[in-house]
């Protein structure tokens, strides 16, 4: 089973996936990106960090099942991330990549994570972004929400424990069906 998590930036997808992995056996698909590594990130665990030239080389080798330019950087999922894994595979991808994957493969399950605008603005401020950036991200969030119908489930992230339990319920139901 392949589950694609998506939703506006700042809704808490990574935290949710990290908590889910503690509760259920899951394989987290590791993407390639050209963006700078953050201080708390680990190469090969959070992402494979590559240069733009390396990323373009991988595109030409048809290495990716999907890739997108998001902001100023490229993000892509290697085909190898979805092969021969013995557990449920989870992906964290932005909405364009997610809808492409979901529309091309009816077996993929899409979960759109959302939060209230007020909370999203608070989180973006906490990440140190200025007002112009936040306005752009809010406009993008509304555009992303307009594609919600491409997803199988919509989960509002009000508090992390409830969200994780709601997703575990979804996974259990999927496993039983
Ligand atoms: P961040 O830079 O905050 O880690 O990620 C920015 C956005 O890129 C997030 O919305 C995340 O879901 C998305 N992203 C991460 N990996 C991939 C990928 O392989 N493909 C696509 N299309 N988006 C990705």
Short mmCIF file of N, CA and C and ligand atoms in Angstrom, two decimals:
data_model
loop_
_atom_site.label_atom_id
_atom_site.label_comp_id
_atom_site.label_asym_id
_atom_site.label_seq_id
_atom_site.Cartn_x
_atom_site.Cartn_y
_atom_site.Cartn_z
N UNK A 1 0.84 -1.19 0.00
CA UNK A 1 0.00 0.00 0.00
C UNK A 1 0.89 1.25 0.00
N UNK A 2 0.50 2.22 -0.82
CA UNK A 2 1.27 3.47 -0.90
C UNK A 2 0.36 4.63 -0.49
N UNK A 3 0.75 5.34 0.56
CA UNK A 3 -0.07 6.45 1.06
C UNK A 3 0.67 7.76 0.82
N UNK A 4 -0.02 8.69 0.17
CA UNK A 4 0.59 9.98 -0.14
C UNK A 4 0.01 11.06 0.77
N UNK A 5 0.89 11.65 1.58
CA UNK A 5 0.47 12.76 2.43
C UNK A 5 0.79 14.06 1.72
N UNK A 6 -0.19 14.96 1.70
CA UNK A 6 0.06 16.24 1.08
C UNK A 6 -0.73 17.31 1.82
N UNK A 7 -0.60 18.55 1.36
CA UNK A 7 -1.29 19.66 2.02
C UNK A 7 -0.38 20.86 2.03
N UNK A 8 -0.92 22.01 2.43
CA UNK A 8 -0.10 23.23 2.42
C UNK A 8 1.14 23.10 3.31
N UNK A 9 2.20 23.83 2.96
CA UNK A 9 3.42 23.83 3.78
C UNK A 9 3.12 24.41 5.15
N UNK A 10 3.58 23.73 6.17
CA UNK A 10 3.39 24.26 7.53
C UNK A 10 2.25 23.58 8.28
N UNK A 11 1.55 22.65 7.63
CA UNK A 11 0.43 21.99 8.32
C UNK A 11 0.90 20.91 9.30
N UNK A 12 2.17 20.52 9.19
CA UNK A 12 2.72 19.55 10.16
C UNK A 12 2.86 18.14 9.61
N UNK A 13 2.99 18.01 8.29
CA UNK A 13 3.09 16.66 7.70
C UNK A 13 4.27 15.86 8.25
N UNK A 14 5.45 16.50 8.33
CA UNK A 14 6.63 15.74 8.77
C UNK A 14 6.45 15.26 10.21
N UNK A 15 5.93 16.14 11.08
CA UNK A 15 5.73 15.74 12.48
C UNK A 15 4.74 14.58 12.54
N UNK A 16 3.68 14.67 11.77
CA UNK A 16 2.66 13.61 11.77
C UNK A 16 3.29 12.29 11.32
N UNK A 17 4.06 12.34 10.23
CA UNK A 17 4.66 11.10 9.71
C UNK A 17 5.64 10.53 10.74
N UNK A 18 6.44 11.41 11.37
CA UNK A 18 7.39 10.92 12.39
C UNK A 18 6.66 10.23 13.54
N UNK A 19 5.53 10.77 13.95
CA UNK A 19 4.76 10.16 15.04
C UNK A 19 4.13 8.85 14.59
N UNK A 20 3.63 8.84 13.34
CA UNK A 20 2.99 7.61 12.81
C UNK A 20 3.97 6.46 12.78
N UNK A 21 5.23 6.79 12.39
CA UNK A 21 6.26 5.75 12.26
C UNK A 21 6.55 5.09 13.63
N UNK A 22 6.32 5.85 14.71
CA UNK A 22 6.52 5.28 16.05
C UNK A 22 5.41 4.28 16.40
N UNK A 23 4.24 4.47 15.77
CA UNK A 23 3.05 3.69 16.13
C UNK A 23 2.77 2.53 15.20
N UNK A 24 3.29 2.59 13.98
CA UNK A 24 2.92 1.60 12.96
C UNK A 24 4.12 1.37 12.06
N UNK A 25 4.30 0.14 11.61
CA UNK A 25 5.42 -0.12 10.71
C UNK A 25 5.15 0.52 9.33
N UNK A 26 5.99 1.47 8.98
CA UNK A 26 5.82 2.20 7.72
C UNK A 26 7.20 2.46 7.13
N UNK A 27 7.28 2.51 5.80
CA UNK A 27 8.53 2.93 5.17
C UNK A 27 8.33 4.35 4.65
N UNK A 28 9.18 5.29 5.09
CA UNK A 28 9.08 6.67 4.63
C UNK A 28 9.91 6.84 3.35
N UNK A 29 9.24 7.22 2.28
CA UNK A 29 9.92 7.41 1.00
C UNK A 29 10.83 8.64 1.08
N UNK A 30 12.10 8.46 0.79
CA UNK A 30 13.07 9.56 0.90
C UNK A 30 13.26 10.22 -0.46
N UNK A 31 12.89 11.49 -0.50
CA UNK A 31 12.96 12.24 -1.76
C UNK A 31 14.35 12.81 -2.00
N UNK A 32 14.59 13.21 -3.24
CA UNK A 32 15.76 14.01 -3.56
C UNK A 32 15.34 15.47 -3.60
N UNK A 33 16.21 16.35 -3.15
CA UNK A 33 15.91 17.78 -3.27
C UNK A 33 17.18 18.58 -3.52
N UNK A 34 16.97 19.75 -4.14
CA UNK A 34 18.11 20.67 -4.36
C UNK A 34 18.17 21.72 -3.26
N UNK A 35 17.21 21.70 -2.32
CA UNK A 35 17.27 22.76 -1.31
C UNK A 35 18.36 22.47 -0.27
N UNK A 36 18.74 23.56 0.42
CA UNK A 36 19.78 23.46 1.47
C UNK A 36 19.30 22.55 2.58
N UNK A 37 20.23 21.78 3.13
CA UNK A 37 19.92 20.93 4.28
C UNK A 37 19.72 21.83 5.51
N UNK A 38 18.62 21.57 6.27
CA UNK A 38 18.45 22.30 7.53
C UNK A 38 19.30 21.64 8.61
N UNK A 39 19.61 22.40 9.69
CA UNK A 39 20.60 21.91 10.67
C UNK A 39 20.19 20.59 11.32
N UNK A 40 18.86 20.37 11.43
CA UNK A 40 18.40 19.16 12.13
C UNK A 40 18.16 17.99 11.18
N UNK A 41 18.49 18.15 9.91
CA UNK A 41 18.18 17.10 8.94
C UNK A 41 19.39 16.19 8.69
N UNK A 42 19.05 14.95 8.33
CA UNK A 42 20.11 13.96 8.10
C UNK A 42 20.04 13.50 6.64
N UNK A 43 21.19 13.57 5.98
CA UNK A 43 21.30 13.11 4.58
C UNK A 43 20.91 11.63 4.50
N UNK A 44 20.05 11.30 3.55
CA UNK A 44 19.66 9.89 3.37
C UNK A 44 18.58 9.43 4.33
N UNK A 45 18.19 10.32 5.24
CA UNK A 45 17.11 9.97 6.16
C UNK A 45 15.92 10.90 5.94
N UNK A 46 16.22 12.21 5.89
CA UNK A 46 15.15 13.18 5.61
C UNK A 46 15.03 13.36 4.09
N UNK A 47 16.14 13.54 3.45
CA UNK A 47 16.21 13.73 1.99
C UNK A 47 17.56 13.23 1.51
N UNK A 48 17.67 13.06 0.18
CA UNK A 48 18.99 12.99 -0.47
C UNK A 48 19.20 14.40 -1.02
N UNK A 49 20.22 15.09 -0.52
CA UNK A 49 20.47 16.47 -0.93
C UNK A 49 21.43 16.47 -2.11
N UNK A 50 20.99 17.07 -3.23
CA UNK A 50 21.81 17.06 -4.44
C UNK A 50 21.86 18.46 -5.05
N UNK A 51 22.79 18.67 -5.96
CA UNK A 51 22.86 19.95 -6.66
C UNK A 51 21.82 19.95 -7.79
N UNK A 52 21.57 21.14 -8.34
CA UNK A 52 20.61 21.24 -9.44
C UNK A 52 21.10 20.41 -10.64
N UNK A 53 22.41 20.45 -10.90
CA UNK A 53 22.96 19.65 -12.02
C UNK A 53 22.72 18.16 -11.79
N UNK A 54 22.98 17.73 -10.58
CA UNK A 54 22.76 16.29 -10.27
C UNK A 54 21.27 15.94 -10.43
N UNK A 55 20.40 16.86 -9.97
CA UNK A 55 18.97 16.59 -10.06
C UNK A 55 18.56 16.47 -11.54
N UNK A 56 19.08 17.40 -12.36
CA UNK A 56 18.72 17.38 -13.78
C UNK A 56 19.23 16.11 -14.48
N UNK A 57 20.39 15.66 -14.03
CA UNK A 57 20.95 14.41 -14.56
C UNK A 57 20.00 13.25 -14.24
N UNK A 58 19.49 13.25 -13.00
CA UNK A 58 18.56 12.18 -12.60
C UNK A 58 17.26 12.26 -13.41
N UNK A 59 16.80 13.49 -13.70
CA UNK A 59 15.60 13.64 -14.53
C UNK A 59 15.85 12.99 -15.89
N UNK A 60 17.03 13.29 -16.46
CA UNK A 60 17.30 12.76 -17.81
C UNK A 60 17.45 11.24 -17.80
N UNK A 61 17.82 10.69 -16.66
CA UNK A 61 17.92 9.22 -16.56
C UNK A 61 16.58 8.57 -16.23
N UNK A 62 15.52 9.40 -16.14
CA UNK A 62 14.16 8.93 -15.79
C UNK A 62 14.15 8.19 -14.46
N UNK A 63 14.92 8.75 -13.53
CA UNK A 63 15.05 8.17 -12.20
C UNK A 63 13.78 8.39 -11.36
N UNK A 64 13.07 9.51 -11.64
CA UNK A 64 11.95 9.89 -10.77
C UNK A 64 10.61 9.36 -11.26
N UNK A 65 9.74 8.99 -10.29
CA UNK A 65 8.35 8.68 -10.65
C UNK A 65 7.58 10.00 -10.79
N UNK A 66 8.02 11.01 -10.03
CA UNK A 66 7.47 12.36 -10.17
C UNK A 66 8.49 13.33 -9.61
N UNK A 67 8.47 14.56 -10.12
CA UNK A 67 9.28 15.61 -9.52
C UNK A 67 8.60 16.94 -9.82
N UNK A 68 8.89 17.93 -8.98
CA UNK A 68 8.29 19.25 -9.13
C UNK A 68 9.31 20.30 -8.72
N UNK A 69 9.15 21.50 -9.30
CA UNK A 69 9.89 22.64 -8.76
C UNK A 69 8.94 23.31 -7.78
N UNK A 70 9.36 23.44 -6.54
CA UNK A 70 8.51 24.03 -5.51
C UNK A 70 9.27 25.21 -4.94
N UNK A 71 8.74 26.44 -5.11
CA UNK A 71 9.52 27.62 -4.76
C UNK A 71 10.71 27.68 -5.70
N UNK A 72 11.92 27.75 -5.15
CA UNK A 72 13.09 27.84 -6.02
C UNK A 72 13.80 26.49 -6.17
N UNK A 73 13.27 25.45 -5.52
CA UNK A 73 13.99 24.17 -5.51
C UNK A 73 13.21 23.02 -6.13
N UNK A 74 13.98 22.02 -6.52
CA UNK A 74 13.38 20.80 -7.07
C UNK A 74 13.21 19.75 -5.97
N UNK A 75 12.13 19.00 -6.08
CA UNK A 75 11.87 17.87 -5.18
C UNK A 75 11.40 16.72 -6.05
N UNK A 76 11.89 15.51 -5.80
CA UNK A 76 11.43 14.38 -6.61
C UNK A 76 11.50 13.07 -5.86
N UNK A 77 10.61 12.16 -6.25
CA UNK A 77 10.57 10.82 -5.64
C UNK A 77 11.17 9.82 -6.61
N UNK A 78 12.23 9.15 -6.19
CA UNK A 78 12.85 8.12 -7.03
C UNK A 78 11.94 6.90 -7.15
N UNK A 79 11.93 6.32 -8.35
CA UNK A 79 11.10 5.12 -8.55
C UNK A 79 11.48 4.04 -7.54
N UNK A 80 12.80 3.98 -7.20
CA UNK A 80 13.28 2.93 -6.29
C UNK A 80 12.68 3.03 -4.89
N UNK A 81 12.14 4.22 -4.54
CA UNK A 81 11.54 4.38 -3.21
C UNK A 81 10.22 3.61 -3.08
N UNK A 82 9.64 3.26 -4.22
CA UNK A 82 8.33 2.61 -4.18
C UNK A 82 8.41 1.12 -4.49
N UNK A 83 9.65 0.61 -4.59
CA UNK A 83 9.81 -0.80 -5.00
C UNK A 83 10.30 -1.68 -3.86
N UNK A 84 9.80 -2.91 -3.84
CA UNK A 84 10.30 -3.97 -2.94
C UNK A 84 10.39 -3.57 -1.47
N UNK A 85 9.43 -2.83 -1.00
CA UNK A 85 9.41 -2.51 0.43
C UNK A 85 8.38 -3.44 1.07
N UNK A 86 8.74 -3.93 2.28
CA UNK A 86 7.86 -4.93 2.90
C UNK A 86 6.77 -4.33 3.77
N UNK A 87 6.69 -3.00 3.81
CA UNK A 87 5.63 -2.42 4.64
C UNK A 87 4.90 -1.34 3.84
N UNK A 88 3.95 -0.70 4.49
CA UNK A 88 3.23 0.40 3.85
C UNK A 88 4.25 1.51 3.55
N UNK A 89 4.16 2.09 2.37
CA UNK A 89 5.09 3.16 2.01
C UNK A 89 4.36 4.49 2.16
N UNK A 90 4.98 5.45 2.85
CA UNK A 90 4.35 6.77 2.94
C UNK A 90 5.22 7.82 2.26
N UNK A 91 4.54 8.71 1.53
CA UNK A 91 5.22 9.80 0.83
C UNK A 91 4.73 11.12 1.39
N UNK A 92 5.63 12.10 1.45
CA UNK A 92 5.27 13.47 1.83
C UNK A 92 5.60 14.32 0.61
N UNK A 93 4.60 14.67 -0.18
CA UNK A 93 4.86 15.46 -1.39
C UNK A 93 3.89 16.63 -1.50
N UNK A 94 4.34 17.70 -2.19
CA UNK A 94 3.44 18.85 -2.34
C UNK A 94 2.28 18.48 -3.28
N UNK A 95 1.31 19.38 -3.36
CA UNK A 95 0.03 19.00 -3.96
C UNK A 95 0.12 18.65 -5.46
N UNK A 96 0.95 19.36 -6.23
CA UNK A 96 1.05 19.04 -7.67
C UNK A 96 1.53 17.61 -7.89
N UNK A 97 2.62 17.27 -7.20
CA UNK A 97 3.18 15.92 -7.32
C UNK A 97 2.18 14.87 -6.84
N UNK A 98 1.51 15.19 -5.73
CA UNK A 98 0.57 14.24 -5.14
C UNK A 98 -0.59 13.97 -6.10
N UNK A 99 -1.17 15.02 -6.68
CA UNK A 99 -2.34 14.81 -7.54
C UNK A 99 -1.93 14.06 -8.82
N UNK A 100 -0.71 14.33 -9.31
CA UNK A 100 -0.24 13.60 -10.49
C UNK A 100 -0.17 12.10 -10.17
N UNK A 101 0.45 11.78 -9.04
CA UNK A 101 0.58 10.36 -8.65
C UNK A 101 -0.79 9.74 -8.45
N UNK A 102 -1.69 10.47 -7.79
CA UNK A 102 -3.02 9.90 -7.48
C UNK A 102 -3.83 9.70 -8.76
N UNK A 103 -3.70 10.63 -9.70
CA UNK A 103 -4.47 10.49 -10.94
C UNK A 103 -3.92 9.40 -11.85
N UNK A 104 -2.62 9.09 -11.69
CA UNK A 104 -2.01 8.07 -12.54
C UNK A 104 -2.12 6.67 -11.98
N UNK A 105 -2.38 6.57 -10.68
CA UNK A 105 -2.44 5.23 -10.10
C UNK A 105 -3.57 5.14 -9.08
N UNK A 106 -4.59 4.41 -9.44
CA UNK A 106 -5.80 4.34 -8.60
C UNK A 106 -5.54 3.59 -7.29
N UNK A 107 -4.39 2.88 -7.20
CA UNK A 107 -4.12 2.13 -5.97
C UNK A 107 -3.46 3.00 -4.89
N UNK A 108 -2.97 4.18 -5.27
CA UNK A 108 -2.36 5.04 -4.26
C UNK A 108 -3.46 5.70 -3.44
N UNK A 109 -3.20 5.85 -2.15
CA UNK A 109 -4.19 6.48 -1.27
C UNK A 109 -3.69 7.89 -0.93
N UNK A 110 -4.55 8.88 -1.12
CA UNK A 110 -4.15 10.27 -0.87
C UNK A 110 -4.78 10.81 0.41
N UNK A 111 -3.94 11.35 1.29
CA UNK A 111 -4.46 11.99 2.51
C UNK A 111 -4.02 13.45 2.51
N UNK A 112 -5.01 14.33 2.48
CA UNK A 112 -4.73 15.77 2.48
C UNK A 112 -4.80 16.27 3.92
N UNK A 113 -3.68 16.82 4.40
CA UNK A 113 -3.65 17.35 5.77
C UNK A 113 -3.87 18.86 5.71
N UNK A 114 -4.74 19.34 6.57
CA UNK A 114 -5.01 20.78 6.56
C UNK A 114 -5.06 21.30 8.00
N UNK A 115 -4.94 22.60 8.15
CA UNK A 115 -5.18 23.22 9.46
C UNK A 115 -5.88 24.56 9.24
N UNK A 116 -6.37 25.14 10.32
CA UNK A 116 -7.02 26.46 10.24
C UNK A 116 -6.02 27.50 9.76
N UNK A 117 -6.50 28.49 8.99
CA UNK A 117 -5.62 29.56 8.49
C UNK A 117 -4.86 30.26 9.62
N UNK A 118 -5.58 30.52 10.72
CA UNK A 118 -4.96 31.24 11.85
C UNK A 118 -3.72 30.49 12.35
N UNK A 119 -3.86 29.17 12.47
CA UNK A 119 -2.77 28.32 12.96
C UNK A 119 -1.63 28.25 11.93
N UNK A 120 -2.02 28.20 10.65
CA UNK A 120 -1.00 28.14 9.58
C UNK A 120 -0.15 29.41 9.60
N UNK A 121 -0.80 30.56 9.74
CA UNK A 121 -0.07 31.84 9.79
C UNK A 121 0.88 31.85 10.99
N UNK A 122 0.39 31.36 12.12
CA UNK A 122 1.21 31.32 13.35
C UNK A 122 2.46 30.47 13.12
N UNK A 123 2.27 29.31 12.49
CA UNK A 123 3.41 28.41 12.26
C UNK A 123 4.42 29.01 11.30
N UNK A 124 3.90 29.67 10.25
CA UNK A 124 4.82 30.27 9.27
C UNK A 124 5.61 31.41 9.93
N UNK A 125 4.94 32.16 10.82
CA UNK A 125 5.64 33.23 11.57
C UNK A 125 6.73 32.63 12.45
N UNK A 126 6.40 31.51 13.10
CA UNK A 126 7.38 30.85 13.99
C UNK A 126 8.60 30.37 13.21
N UNK A 127 8.38 30.05 11.93
CA UNK A 127 9.52 29.62 11.10
C UNK A 127 10.36 30.81 10.63
N UNK A 128 9.93 32.01 11.02
CA UNK A 128 10.72 33.21 10.73
C UNK A 128 10.41 33.86 9.38
N UNK A 129 9.29 33.48 8.76
CA UNK A 129 8.96 34.07 7.46
C UNK A 129 8.32 35.45 7.62
N UNK A 130 8.57 36.36 6.64
CA UNK A 130 7.97 37.70 6.72
C UNK A 130 6.56 37.70 6.12
N UNK A 131 5.92 38.90 6.24
CA UNK A 131 4.50 38.99 5.85
C UNK A 131 4.27 38.70 4.36
N UNK A 132 5.19 39.19 3.51
CA UNK A 132 5.02 38.99 2.06
C UNK A 132 5.04 37.49 1.74
N UNK A 133 6.03 36.80 2.34
CA UNK A 133 6.15 35.36 2.12
C UNK A 133 4.90 34.65 2.63
N UNK A 134 4.43 35.06 3.82
CA UNK A 134 3.25 34.40 4.42
C UNK A 134 2.02 34.62 3.54
N UNK A 135 1.86 35.85 3.02
CA UNK A 135 0.70 36.13 2.13
C UNK A 135 0.75 35.21 0.92
N UNK A 136 1.95 35.04 0.35
CA UNK A 136 2.10 34.17 -0.84
C UNK A 136 1.73 32.74 -0.48
N UNK A 137 2.25 32.27 0.69
CA UNK A 137 1.98 30.89 1.12
C UNK A 137 0.48 30.66 1.39
N UNK A 138 -0.20 31.72 1.91
CA UNK A 138 -1.64 31.58 2.19
C UNK A 138 -2.42 31.50 0.88
N UNK A 139 -2.00 32.29 -0.11
CA UNK A 139 -2.66 32.24 -1.42
C UNK A 139 -2.44 30.85 -2.03
N UNK A 140 -1.20 30.35 -1.90
CA UNK A 140 -0.88 29.02 -2.42
C UNK A 140 -1.71 27.95 -1.69
N UNK A 141 -1.85 28.12 -0.37
CA UNK A 141 -2.62 27.14 0.42
C UNK A 141 -4.06 27.07 -0.10
N UNK A 142 -4.64 28.24 -0.42
CA UNK A 142 -6.03 28.23 -0.92
C UNK A 142 -6.11 27.54 -2.28
N UNK A 143 -5.09 27.78 -3.12
CA UNK A 143 -5.06 27.11 -4.42
C UNK A 143 -4.95 25.59 -4.22
N UNK A 144 -4.08 25.20 -3.27
CA UNK A 144 -3.88 23.76 -3.00
C UNK A 144 -5.17 23.13 -2.48
N UNK A 145 -5.91 23.89 -1.64
CA UNK A 145 -7.17 23.36 -1.09
C UNK A 145 -8.20 23.14 -2.19
N UNK A 146 -8.08 23.87 -3.29
CA UNK A 146 -9.05 23.70 -4.38
C UNK A 146 -8.89 22.33 -5.05
N UNK A 147 -7.80 21.61 -4.74
CA UNK A 147 -7.57 20.30 -5.36
C UNK A 147 -7.86 19.14 -4.41
N UNK A 148 -8.55 19.49 -3.33
CA UNK A 148 -8.83 18.54 -2.26
C UNK A 148 -9.61 17.31 -2.75
N UNK A 149 -10.40 17.51 -3.82
CA UNK A 149 -11.22 16.40 -4.33
C UNK A 149 -10.40 15.27 -4.95
N UNK A 150 -9.13 15.54 -5.24
CA UNK A 150 -8.27 14.49 -5.79
C UNK A 150 -7.83 13.50 -4.71
N UNK A 151 -8.12 13.84 -3.45
CA UNK A 151 -7.63 13.02 -2.33
C UNK A 151 -8.73 12.11 -1.78
N UNK A 152 -8.30 11.00 -1.18
CA UNK A 152 -9.27 10.05 -0.62
C UNK A 152 -9.74 10.48 0.77
N UNK A 153 -8.85 11.12 1.51
CA UNK A 153 -9.18 11.52 2.89
C UNK A 153 -8.67 12.93 3.14
N UNK A 154 -9.42 13.67 3.97
CA UNK A 154 -8.97 14.99 4.40
C UNK A 154 -8.91 14.95 5.92
N UNK A 155 -7.76 15.28 6.48
CA UNK A 155 -7.61 15.22 7.94
C UNK A 155 -7.21 16.61 8.43
N UNK A 156 -8.00 17.16 9.33
CA UNK A 156 -7.66 18.46 9.94
C UNK A 156 -6.72 18.22 11.11
N UNK A 157 -5.56 18.86 11.06
CA UNK A 157 -4.58 18.69 12.13
C UNK A 157 -4.85 19.69 13.25
N UNK A 158 -5.72 19.31 14.18
CA UNK A 158 -6.04 20.22 15.28
C UNK A 158 -5.04 19.99 16.41
N UNK A 159 -4.95 18.75 16.90
CA UNK A 159 -3.84 18.45 17.80
C UNK A 159 -3.22 17.13 17.35
N UNK A 160 -1.91 17.03 17.55
CA UNK A 160 -1.13 15.96 16.93
C UNK A 160 -1.62 14.56 17.32
N UNK A 161 -1.98 14.37 18.60
CA UNK A 161 -2.39 13.02 19.03
C UNK A 161 -3.67 12.59 18.32
N UNK A 162 -4.64 13.50 18.25
CA UNK A 162 -5.90 13.17 17.59
C UNK A 162 -5.65 12.89 16.11
N UNK A 163 -4.81 13.72 15.50
CA UNK A 163 -4.53 13.55 14.07
C UNK A 163 -3.89 12.18 13.81
N UNK A 164 -2.88 11.84 14.63
CA UNK A 164 -2.20 10.56 14.43
C UNK A 164 -3.19 9.41 14.63
N UNK A 165 -4.04 9.51 15.65
CA UNK A 165 -5.03 8.44 15.88
C UNK A 165 -6.01 8.34 14.72
N UNK A 166 -6.43 9.49 14.19
CA UNK A 166 -7.35 9.46 13.05
C UNK A 166 -6.71 8.78 11.85
N UNK A 167 -5.43 9.06 11.63
CA UNK A 167 -4.75 8.45 10.48
C UNK A 167 -4.53 6.95 10.73
N UNK A 168 -4.21 6.59 11.97
CA UNK A 168 -4.05 5.16 12.27
C UNK A 168 -5.36 4.41 12.01
N UNK A 169 -6.49 5.05 12.35
CA UNK A 169 -7.81 4.43 12.06
C UNK A 169 -7.98 4.23 10.55
N UNK A 170 -7.59 5.25 9.78
CA UNK A 170 -7.70 5.14 8.31
C UNK A 170 -6.85 3.97 7.82
N UNK A 171 -5.61 3.88 8.32
CA UNK A 171 -4.70 2.82 7.88
C UNK A 171 -5.27 1.44 8.26
N UNK A 172 -5.79 1.32 9.49
CA UNK A 172 -6.36 0.03 9.92
C UNK A 172 -7.52 -0.36 9.02
N UNK A 173 -8.39 0.60 8.70
CA UNK A 173 -9.53 0.30 7.82
C UNK A 173 -9.05 -0.13 6.43
N UNK A 174 -8.01 0.54 5.95
CA UNK A 174 -7.47 0.19 4.61
C UNK A 174 -6.88 -1.21 4.63
N UNK A 175 -6.19 -1.54 5.74
CA UNK A 175 -5.57 -2.86 5.85
C UNK A 175 -6.62 -3.97 5.87
N UNK A 176 -7.77 -3.65 6.48
CA UNK A 176 -8.82 -4.66 6.60
C UNK A 176 -9.60 -4.83 5.30
N UNK A 177 -9.60 -3.79 4.46
CA UNK A 177 -10.46 -3.85 3.26
C UNK A 177 -9.77 -4.55 2.09
P1 LIG B 1 10.43 21.17 2.71
O1 LIG B 1 11.40 22.01 1.96
O2 LIG B 1 9.64 21.96 3.74
O3 LIG B 1 11.04 19.92 3.29
O4 LIG B 1 9.35 20.63 1.65
C1 LIG B 1 8.66 21.53 0.83
C2 LIG B 1 7.57 20.79 0.12
O5 LIG B 1 8.13 19.81 -0.77
C3 LIG B 1 6.64 20.03 1.07
O6 LIG B 1 5.30 20.37 0.75
C4 LIG B 1 6.91 18.57 0.75
O7 LIG B 1 5.73 17.80 0.88
C5 LIG B 1 7.34 18.65 -0.70
N1 LIG B 1 8.12 17.48 -1.15
C6 LIG B 1 9.02 16.75 -0.46
N2 LIG B 1 9.48 15.74 -1.21
C7 LIG B 1 8.84 15.81 -2.41
C8 LIG B 1 8.87 15.03 -3.60
O8 LIG B 1 9.59 14.03 -3.73
N3 LIG B 1 8.06 15.42 -4.62
C9 LIG B 1 7.24 16.50 -4.53
N4 LIG B 1 6.49 16.79 -5.57
N5 LIG B 1 7.18 17.25 -3.42
C10 LIG B 1 7.97 16.92 -2.37
#
